[in-house]
CSV table of C-alpha atoms and ligand atoms in Angstrom, one decimal:
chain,number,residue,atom,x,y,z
A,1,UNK,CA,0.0,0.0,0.0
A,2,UNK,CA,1.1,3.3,-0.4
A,3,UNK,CA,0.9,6.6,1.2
A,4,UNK,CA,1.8,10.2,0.0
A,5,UNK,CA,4.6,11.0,3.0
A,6,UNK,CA,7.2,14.1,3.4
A,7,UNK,CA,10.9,13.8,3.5
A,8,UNK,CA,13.2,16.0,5.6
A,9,UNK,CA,13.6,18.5,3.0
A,10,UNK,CA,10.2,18.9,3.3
A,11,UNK,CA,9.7,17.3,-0.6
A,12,UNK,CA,6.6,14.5,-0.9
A,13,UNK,CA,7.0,10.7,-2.0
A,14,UNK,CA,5.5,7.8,-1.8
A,15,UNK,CA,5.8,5.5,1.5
A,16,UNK,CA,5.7,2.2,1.0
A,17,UNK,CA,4.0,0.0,3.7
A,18,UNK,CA,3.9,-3.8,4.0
A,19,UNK,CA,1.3,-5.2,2.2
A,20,UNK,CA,-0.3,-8.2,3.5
A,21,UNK,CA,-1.8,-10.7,0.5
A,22,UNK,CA,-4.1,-12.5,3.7
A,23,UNK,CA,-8.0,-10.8,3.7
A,24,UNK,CA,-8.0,-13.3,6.8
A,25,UNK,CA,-5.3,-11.7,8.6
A,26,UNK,CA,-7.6,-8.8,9.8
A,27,UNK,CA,-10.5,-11.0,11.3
A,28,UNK,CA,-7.6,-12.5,13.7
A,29,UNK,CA,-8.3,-11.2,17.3
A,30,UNK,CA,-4.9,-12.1,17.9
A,31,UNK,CA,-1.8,-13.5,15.6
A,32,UNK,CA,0.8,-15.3,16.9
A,33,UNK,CA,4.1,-15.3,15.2
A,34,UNK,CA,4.9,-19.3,16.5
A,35,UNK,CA,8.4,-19.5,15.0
A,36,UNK,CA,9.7,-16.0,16.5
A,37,UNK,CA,7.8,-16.5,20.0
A,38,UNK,CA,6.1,-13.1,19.5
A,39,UNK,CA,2.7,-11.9,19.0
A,40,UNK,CA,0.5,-9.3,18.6
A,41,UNK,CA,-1.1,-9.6,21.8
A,42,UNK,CA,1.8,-10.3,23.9
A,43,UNK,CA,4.4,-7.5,22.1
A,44,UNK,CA,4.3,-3.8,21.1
A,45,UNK,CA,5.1,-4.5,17.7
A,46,UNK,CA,5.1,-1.0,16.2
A,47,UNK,CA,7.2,0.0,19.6
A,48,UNK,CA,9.8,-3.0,18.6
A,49,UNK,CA,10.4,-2.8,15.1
A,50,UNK,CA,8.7,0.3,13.9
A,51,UNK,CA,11.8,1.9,13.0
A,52,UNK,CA,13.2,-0.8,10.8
A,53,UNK,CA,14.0,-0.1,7.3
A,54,UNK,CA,16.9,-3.1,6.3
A,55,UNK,CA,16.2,-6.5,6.9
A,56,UNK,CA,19.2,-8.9,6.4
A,57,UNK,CA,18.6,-12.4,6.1
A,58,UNK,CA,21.1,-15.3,5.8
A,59,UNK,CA,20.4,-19.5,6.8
A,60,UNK,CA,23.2,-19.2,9.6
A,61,UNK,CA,22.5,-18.1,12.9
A,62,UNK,CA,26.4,-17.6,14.0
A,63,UNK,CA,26.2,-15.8,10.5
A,64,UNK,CA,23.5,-13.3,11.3
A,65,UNK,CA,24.8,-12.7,15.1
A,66,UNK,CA,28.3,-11.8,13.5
A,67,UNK,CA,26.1,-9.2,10.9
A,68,UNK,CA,24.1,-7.9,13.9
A,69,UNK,CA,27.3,-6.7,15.9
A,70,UNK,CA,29.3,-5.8,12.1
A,71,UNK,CA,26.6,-3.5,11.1
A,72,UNK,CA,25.8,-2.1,15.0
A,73,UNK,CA,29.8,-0.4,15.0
A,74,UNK,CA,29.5,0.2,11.3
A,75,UNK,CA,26.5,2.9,12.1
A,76,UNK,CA,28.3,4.0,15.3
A,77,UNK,CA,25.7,3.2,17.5
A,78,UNK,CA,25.7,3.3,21.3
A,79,UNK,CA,26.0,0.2,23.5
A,80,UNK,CA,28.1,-2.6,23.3
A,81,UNK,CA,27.4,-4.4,19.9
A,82,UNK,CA,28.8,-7.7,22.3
A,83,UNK,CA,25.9,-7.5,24.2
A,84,UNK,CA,22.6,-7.9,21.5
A,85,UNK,CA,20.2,-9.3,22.3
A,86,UNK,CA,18.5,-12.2,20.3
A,87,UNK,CA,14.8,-11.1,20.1
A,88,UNK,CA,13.9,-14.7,19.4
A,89,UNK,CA,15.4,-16.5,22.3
A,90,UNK,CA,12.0,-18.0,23.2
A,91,UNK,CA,12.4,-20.6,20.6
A,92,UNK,CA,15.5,-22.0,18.7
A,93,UNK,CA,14.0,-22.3,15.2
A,94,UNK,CA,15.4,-18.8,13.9
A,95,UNK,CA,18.1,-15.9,15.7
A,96,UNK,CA,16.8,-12.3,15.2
A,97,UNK,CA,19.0,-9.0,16.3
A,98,UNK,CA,17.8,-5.5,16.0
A,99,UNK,CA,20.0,-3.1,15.7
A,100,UNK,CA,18.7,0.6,14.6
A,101,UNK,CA,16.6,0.6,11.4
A,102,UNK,CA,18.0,-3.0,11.1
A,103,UNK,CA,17.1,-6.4,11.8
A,104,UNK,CA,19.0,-9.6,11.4
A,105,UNK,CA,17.2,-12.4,11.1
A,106,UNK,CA,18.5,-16.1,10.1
A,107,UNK,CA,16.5,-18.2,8.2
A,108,UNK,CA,18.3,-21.8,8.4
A,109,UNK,CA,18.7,-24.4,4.8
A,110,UNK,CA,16.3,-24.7,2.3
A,111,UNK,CA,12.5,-23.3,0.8
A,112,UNK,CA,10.7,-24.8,3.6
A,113,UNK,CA,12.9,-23.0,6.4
A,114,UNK,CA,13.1,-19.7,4.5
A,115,UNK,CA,9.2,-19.6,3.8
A,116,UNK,CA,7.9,-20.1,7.6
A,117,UNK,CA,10.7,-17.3,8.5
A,118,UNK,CA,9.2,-14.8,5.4
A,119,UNK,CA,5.7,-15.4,6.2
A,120,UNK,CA,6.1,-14.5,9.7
A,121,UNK,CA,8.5,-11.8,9.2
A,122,UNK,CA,6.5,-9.5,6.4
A,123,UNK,CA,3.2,-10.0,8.9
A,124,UNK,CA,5.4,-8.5,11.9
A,125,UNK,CA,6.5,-5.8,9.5
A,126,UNK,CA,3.2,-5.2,8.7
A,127,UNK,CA,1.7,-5.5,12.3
A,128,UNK,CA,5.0,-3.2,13.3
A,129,UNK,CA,3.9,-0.7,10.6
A,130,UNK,CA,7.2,-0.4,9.0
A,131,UNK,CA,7.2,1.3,5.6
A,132,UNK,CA,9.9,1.7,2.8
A,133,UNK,CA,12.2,-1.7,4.0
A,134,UNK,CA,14.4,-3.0,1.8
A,135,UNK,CA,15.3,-6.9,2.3
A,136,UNK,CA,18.5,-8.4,1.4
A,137,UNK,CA,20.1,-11.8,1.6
A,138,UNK,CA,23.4,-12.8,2.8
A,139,UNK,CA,24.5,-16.2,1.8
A,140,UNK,CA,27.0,-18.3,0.2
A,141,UNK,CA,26.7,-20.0,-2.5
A,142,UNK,CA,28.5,-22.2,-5.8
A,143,UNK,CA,29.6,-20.2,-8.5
A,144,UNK,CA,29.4,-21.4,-12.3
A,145,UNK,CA,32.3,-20.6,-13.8
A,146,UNK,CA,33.4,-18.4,-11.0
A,147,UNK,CA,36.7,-17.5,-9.1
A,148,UNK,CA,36.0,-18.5,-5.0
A,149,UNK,CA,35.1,-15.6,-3.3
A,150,UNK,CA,33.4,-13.8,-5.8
A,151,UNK,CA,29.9,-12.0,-4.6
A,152,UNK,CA,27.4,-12.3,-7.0
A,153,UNK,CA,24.1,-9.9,-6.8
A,154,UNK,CA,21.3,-11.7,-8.0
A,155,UNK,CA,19.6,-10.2,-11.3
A,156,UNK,CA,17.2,-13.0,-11.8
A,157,UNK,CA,16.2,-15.9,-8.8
A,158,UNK,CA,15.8,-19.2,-11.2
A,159,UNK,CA,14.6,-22.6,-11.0
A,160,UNK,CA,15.9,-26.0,-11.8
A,161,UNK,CA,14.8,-25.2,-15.1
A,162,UNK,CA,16.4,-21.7,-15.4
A,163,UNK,CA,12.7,-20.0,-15.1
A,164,UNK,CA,12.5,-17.0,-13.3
A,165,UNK,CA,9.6,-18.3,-11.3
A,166,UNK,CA,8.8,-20.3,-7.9
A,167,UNK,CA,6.2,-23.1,-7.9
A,168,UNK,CA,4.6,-23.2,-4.4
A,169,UNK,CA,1.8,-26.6,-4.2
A,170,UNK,CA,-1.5,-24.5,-2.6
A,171,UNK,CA,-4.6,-27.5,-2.1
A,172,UNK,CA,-2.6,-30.1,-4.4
A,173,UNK,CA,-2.2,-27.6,-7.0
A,174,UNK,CA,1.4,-26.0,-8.2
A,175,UNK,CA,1.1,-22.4,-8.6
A,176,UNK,CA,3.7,-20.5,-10.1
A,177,UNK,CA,4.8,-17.3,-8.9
A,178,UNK,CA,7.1,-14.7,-10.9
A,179,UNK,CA,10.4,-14.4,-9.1
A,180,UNK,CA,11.3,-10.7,-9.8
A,181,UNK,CA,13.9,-8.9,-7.5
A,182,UNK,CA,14.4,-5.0,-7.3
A,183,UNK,CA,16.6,-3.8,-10.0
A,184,UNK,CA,17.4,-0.5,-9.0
A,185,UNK,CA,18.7,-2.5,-5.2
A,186,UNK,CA,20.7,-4.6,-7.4
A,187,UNK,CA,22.3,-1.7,-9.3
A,188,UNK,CA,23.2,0.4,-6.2
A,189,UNK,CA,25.0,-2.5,-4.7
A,190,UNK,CA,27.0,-3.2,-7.9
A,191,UNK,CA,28.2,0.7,-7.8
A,192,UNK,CA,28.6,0.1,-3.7
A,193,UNK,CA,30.8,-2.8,-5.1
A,194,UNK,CA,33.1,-0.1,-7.3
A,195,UNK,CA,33.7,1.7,-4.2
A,196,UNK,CA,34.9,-1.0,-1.7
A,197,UNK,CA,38.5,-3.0,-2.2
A,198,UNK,CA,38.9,-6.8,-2.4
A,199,UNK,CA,34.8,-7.1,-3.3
A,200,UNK,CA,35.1,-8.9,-6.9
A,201,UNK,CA,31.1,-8.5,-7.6
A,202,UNK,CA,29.0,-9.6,-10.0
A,203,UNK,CA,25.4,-9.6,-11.7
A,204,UNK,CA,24.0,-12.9,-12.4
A,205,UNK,CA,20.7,-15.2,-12.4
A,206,UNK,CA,20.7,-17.5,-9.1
A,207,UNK,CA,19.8,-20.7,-9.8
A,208,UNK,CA,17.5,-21.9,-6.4
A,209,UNK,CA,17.7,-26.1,-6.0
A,210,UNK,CA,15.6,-28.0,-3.2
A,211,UNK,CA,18.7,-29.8,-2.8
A,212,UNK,CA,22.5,-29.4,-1.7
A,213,UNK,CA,24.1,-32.7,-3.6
A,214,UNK,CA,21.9,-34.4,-6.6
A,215,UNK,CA,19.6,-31.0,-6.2
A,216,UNK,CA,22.8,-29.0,-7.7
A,217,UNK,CA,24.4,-31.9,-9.3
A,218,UNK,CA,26.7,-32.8,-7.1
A,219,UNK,CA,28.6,-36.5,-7.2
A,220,UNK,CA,29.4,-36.5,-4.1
A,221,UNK,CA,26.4,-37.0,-1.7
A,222,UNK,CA,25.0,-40.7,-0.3
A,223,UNK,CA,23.0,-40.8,-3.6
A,224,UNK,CA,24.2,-40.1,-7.0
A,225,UNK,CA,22.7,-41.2,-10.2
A,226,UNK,CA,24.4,-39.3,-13.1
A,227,UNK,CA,27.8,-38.9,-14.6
A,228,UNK,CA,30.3,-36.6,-14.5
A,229,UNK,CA,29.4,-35.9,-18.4
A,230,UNK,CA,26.2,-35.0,-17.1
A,231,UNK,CA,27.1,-33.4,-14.9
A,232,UNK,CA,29.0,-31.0,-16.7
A,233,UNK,CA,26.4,-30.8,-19.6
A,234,UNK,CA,23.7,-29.3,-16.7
A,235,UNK,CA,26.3,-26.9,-15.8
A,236,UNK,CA,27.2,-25.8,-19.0
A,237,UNK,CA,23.4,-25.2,-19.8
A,238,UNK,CA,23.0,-23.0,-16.7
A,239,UNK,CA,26.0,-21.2,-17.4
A,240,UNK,CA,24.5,-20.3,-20.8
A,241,UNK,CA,21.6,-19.1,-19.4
A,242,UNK,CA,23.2,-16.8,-17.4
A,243,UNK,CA,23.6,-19.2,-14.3
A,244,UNK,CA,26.7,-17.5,-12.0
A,245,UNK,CA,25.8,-19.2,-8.9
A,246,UNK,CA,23.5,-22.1,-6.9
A,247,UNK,CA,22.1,-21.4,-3.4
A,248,UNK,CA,18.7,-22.5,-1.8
A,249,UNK,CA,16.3,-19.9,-1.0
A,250,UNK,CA,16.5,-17.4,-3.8
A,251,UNK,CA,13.3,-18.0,-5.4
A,252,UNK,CA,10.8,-18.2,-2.8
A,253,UNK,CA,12.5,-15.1,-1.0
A,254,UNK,CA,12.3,-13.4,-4.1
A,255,UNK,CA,8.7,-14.4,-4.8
A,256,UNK,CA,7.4,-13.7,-1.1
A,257,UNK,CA,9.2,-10.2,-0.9
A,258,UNK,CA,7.5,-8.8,-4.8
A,259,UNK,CA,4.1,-10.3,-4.0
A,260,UNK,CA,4.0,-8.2,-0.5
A,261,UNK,CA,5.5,-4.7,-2.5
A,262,UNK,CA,8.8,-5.4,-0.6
A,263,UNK,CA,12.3,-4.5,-2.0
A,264,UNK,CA,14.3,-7.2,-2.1
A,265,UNK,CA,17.9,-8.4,-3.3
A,266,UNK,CA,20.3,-11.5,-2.9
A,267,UNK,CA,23.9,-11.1,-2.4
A,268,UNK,CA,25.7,-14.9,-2.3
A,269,UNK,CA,29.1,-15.0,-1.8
A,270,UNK,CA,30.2,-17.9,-3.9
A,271,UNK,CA,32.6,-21.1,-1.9
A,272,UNK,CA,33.6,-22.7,-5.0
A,273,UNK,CA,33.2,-23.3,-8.3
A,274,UNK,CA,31.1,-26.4,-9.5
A,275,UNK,CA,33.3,-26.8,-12.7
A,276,UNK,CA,35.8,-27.3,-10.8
A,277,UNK,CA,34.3,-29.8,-8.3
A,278,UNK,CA,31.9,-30.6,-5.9
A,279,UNK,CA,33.8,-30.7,-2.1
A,280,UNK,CA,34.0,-27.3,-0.5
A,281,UNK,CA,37.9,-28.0,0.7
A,282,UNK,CA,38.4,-23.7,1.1
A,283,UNK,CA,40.1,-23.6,5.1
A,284,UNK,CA,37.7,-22.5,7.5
A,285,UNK,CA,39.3,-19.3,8.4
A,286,UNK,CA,39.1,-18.3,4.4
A,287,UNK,CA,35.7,-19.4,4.0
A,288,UNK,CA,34.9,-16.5,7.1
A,289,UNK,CA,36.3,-14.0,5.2
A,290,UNK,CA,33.6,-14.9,2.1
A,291,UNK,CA,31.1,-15.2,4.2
A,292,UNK,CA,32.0,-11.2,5.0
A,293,UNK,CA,31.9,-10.0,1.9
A,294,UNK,CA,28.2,-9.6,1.4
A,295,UNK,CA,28.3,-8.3,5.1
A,296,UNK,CA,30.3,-5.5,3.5
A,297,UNK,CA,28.5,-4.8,0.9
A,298,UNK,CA,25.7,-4.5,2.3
A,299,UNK,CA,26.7,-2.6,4.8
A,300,UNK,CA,28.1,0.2,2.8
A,301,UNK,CA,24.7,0.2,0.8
A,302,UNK,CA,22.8,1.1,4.2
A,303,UNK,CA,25.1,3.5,5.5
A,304,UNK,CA,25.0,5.3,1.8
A,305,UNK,CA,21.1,4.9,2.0
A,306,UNK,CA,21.3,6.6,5.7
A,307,UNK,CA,23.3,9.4,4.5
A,308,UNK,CA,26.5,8.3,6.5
A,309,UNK,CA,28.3,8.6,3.7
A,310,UNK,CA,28.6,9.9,0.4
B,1,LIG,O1,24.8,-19.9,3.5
B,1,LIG,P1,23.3,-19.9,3.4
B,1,LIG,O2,22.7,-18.6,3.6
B,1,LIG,O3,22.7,-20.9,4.3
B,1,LIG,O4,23.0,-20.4,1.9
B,1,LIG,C1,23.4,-21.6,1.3
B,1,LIG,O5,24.1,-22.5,2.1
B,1,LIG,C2,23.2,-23.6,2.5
B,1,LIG,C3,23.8,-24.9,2.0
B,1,LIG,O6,25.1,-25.1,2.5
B,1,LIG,C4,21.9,-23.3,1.8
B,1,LIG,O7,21.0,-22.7,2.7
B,1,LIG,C5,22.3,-22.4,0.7
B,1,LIG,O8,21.3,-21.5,0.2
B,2,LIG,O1,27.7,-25.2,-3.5
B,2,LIG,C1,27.1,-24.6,-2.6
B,2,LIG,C2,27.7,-23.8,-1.6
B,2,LIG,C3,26.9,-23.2,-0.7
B,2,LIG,N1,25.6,-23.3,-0.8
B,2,LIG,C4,25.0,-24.0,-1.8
B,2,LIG,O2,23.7,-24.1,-1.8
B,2,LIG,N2,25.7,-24.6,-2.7
């Protein structure tokens, strides 16, 4: 939904609120966010998260603590960034941090993980009344025919069949739903990218799998029915349709965020590169370091979007 607003300069625009696709929401004396051990009875959810206008998301919780206190000295803020709070300490499904305008939310492996953590996330936007948030996920990810290390911003989120589309089953029926991102997000992150050192960054189409090994054609997993020739001919198909890297989550994320009016980008660092194998053998201390670099990026894009810097 959205509502004519004023900036500080005084000059209109549009505010953007969180748009709800449920008629049924608003009939609910009461809705309980389950997975997050909050609700709308039991919380202030405008007083909570009102003020939030990033939303960071990533499957790791270790991941999404280690963002939380990054981007809490990155905006100067007071308090001890050591000392955050997890939000969702109730239950041990998901981590969340707040931290400012920004919440840090992880989201654990896979559709099914991702999609209970979205659906109760854009209704406590909504309930919280947030407006104008931009969502962004930080993962990892295999590259196609990519240097290790490399952070690729999603242009398109596709699907096994290198659709740019999500099929959800509703009632025994598949339904498909367009996975467009934000272009002008993905844009400003690639010029964020010119401006920081050590960020090799890329555009490319994500390609979103149900599955880690046979899923993204890997030969190393309990269960492997293909050959190596096959292997490589899948991988050569994706690379020609503009395939740069395989993750788990992109689509649905994508798909949840445009049909509720939200903003929303993937940023995937990528581990390894499939034609090169399937075994992530990178040292752990190494494989830290990638898993920053989205952390950067982003990072610079909110502080640039908060007018911390130029
Ligand atoms: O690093 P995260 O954000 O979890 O993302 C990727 O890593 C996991 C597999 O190792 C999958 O969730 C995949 O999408
Ligand atoms: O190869 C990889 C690496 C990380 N995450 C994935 O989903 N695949």
């Amino acid at each position: 939904m959205a509502t004519v607003s004023h900036n500080r300069m005084g000059n209109k625009y549009i505010e953007q609120t969180v748009h709800v696709k449920n008629p049924y929401l608003d009939t609910m004396e009461e809705d309980i966010l389950y997975h997050f051990s909050l609700g709308t009875k039991t919380h202030n959810l405008p007083d909570m998260f009102g003020e939030i206008k990033f939303v960071c998301v990533g499957g790791s919780a270790t991941r999404m603590k280690a963002f939380a206190q990054f981007i809490h000295l990155e905006l100067n803020l007071p308090g001890n960034a050591e000392e955050l709070e997890d939000i969702c300490k109730g239950t041990d499904r998901y981590c969340m941090y707040k931290v400012g305008p920004v919440l840090s939310i992880s989201h654990g492996m896979g559709v099914p993980s991702i999609s209970i953590m979205l659906h109760e996330l854009i209704k406590l936007l909504h309930h919280a009344q947030c407006c104008d948030v931009v969502l962004f996920r930080l993962g990892t990810s295999g590259g196609v025919g990519l240097a290790p290390g490399t952070v690729v911003v999603t242009e398109k989120a596709v699907d096994y069949s290198f659709l740019p589309q999500f099929e959800q089953v509703i009632l025994g029926k598949v339904i498909t739903r367009s996975t467009e991102l934000d272009e002008g997000v993905a844009q400003d992150l690639l010029q964020c990218s010119s401006e920081l050192q050590n960020l090799p960054t890329v555009l490319g189409n994500t390609m979103c799998t149900h599955d880690f090994y046979e899923g993204q054609g890997r030969q190393d997993g309990a269960v492997c029915s293909f050959s190596q020739e096959e292997k490589l001919e899948y991988l050569q198909k994706a690379y020609e349709a503009g395939v740069r890297n395989i993750e788990m989550e992109s689509t649905v994320f994508a798909a949840m965020c445009r049909m509720c009016d939200l903003k929303a980008s993937v940023i995937c660092v990528t581990l390894l590169d499939r034609f090169e194998g399937d075994q992530i053998t990178t040292p752990h201390d190494v494989l830290v370091e990638y898993q920053q670099r989205p952390q950067v990026l982003v990072a610079h894009f909110i502080k640039k979007r908060l007018g911390l810097i130029a």
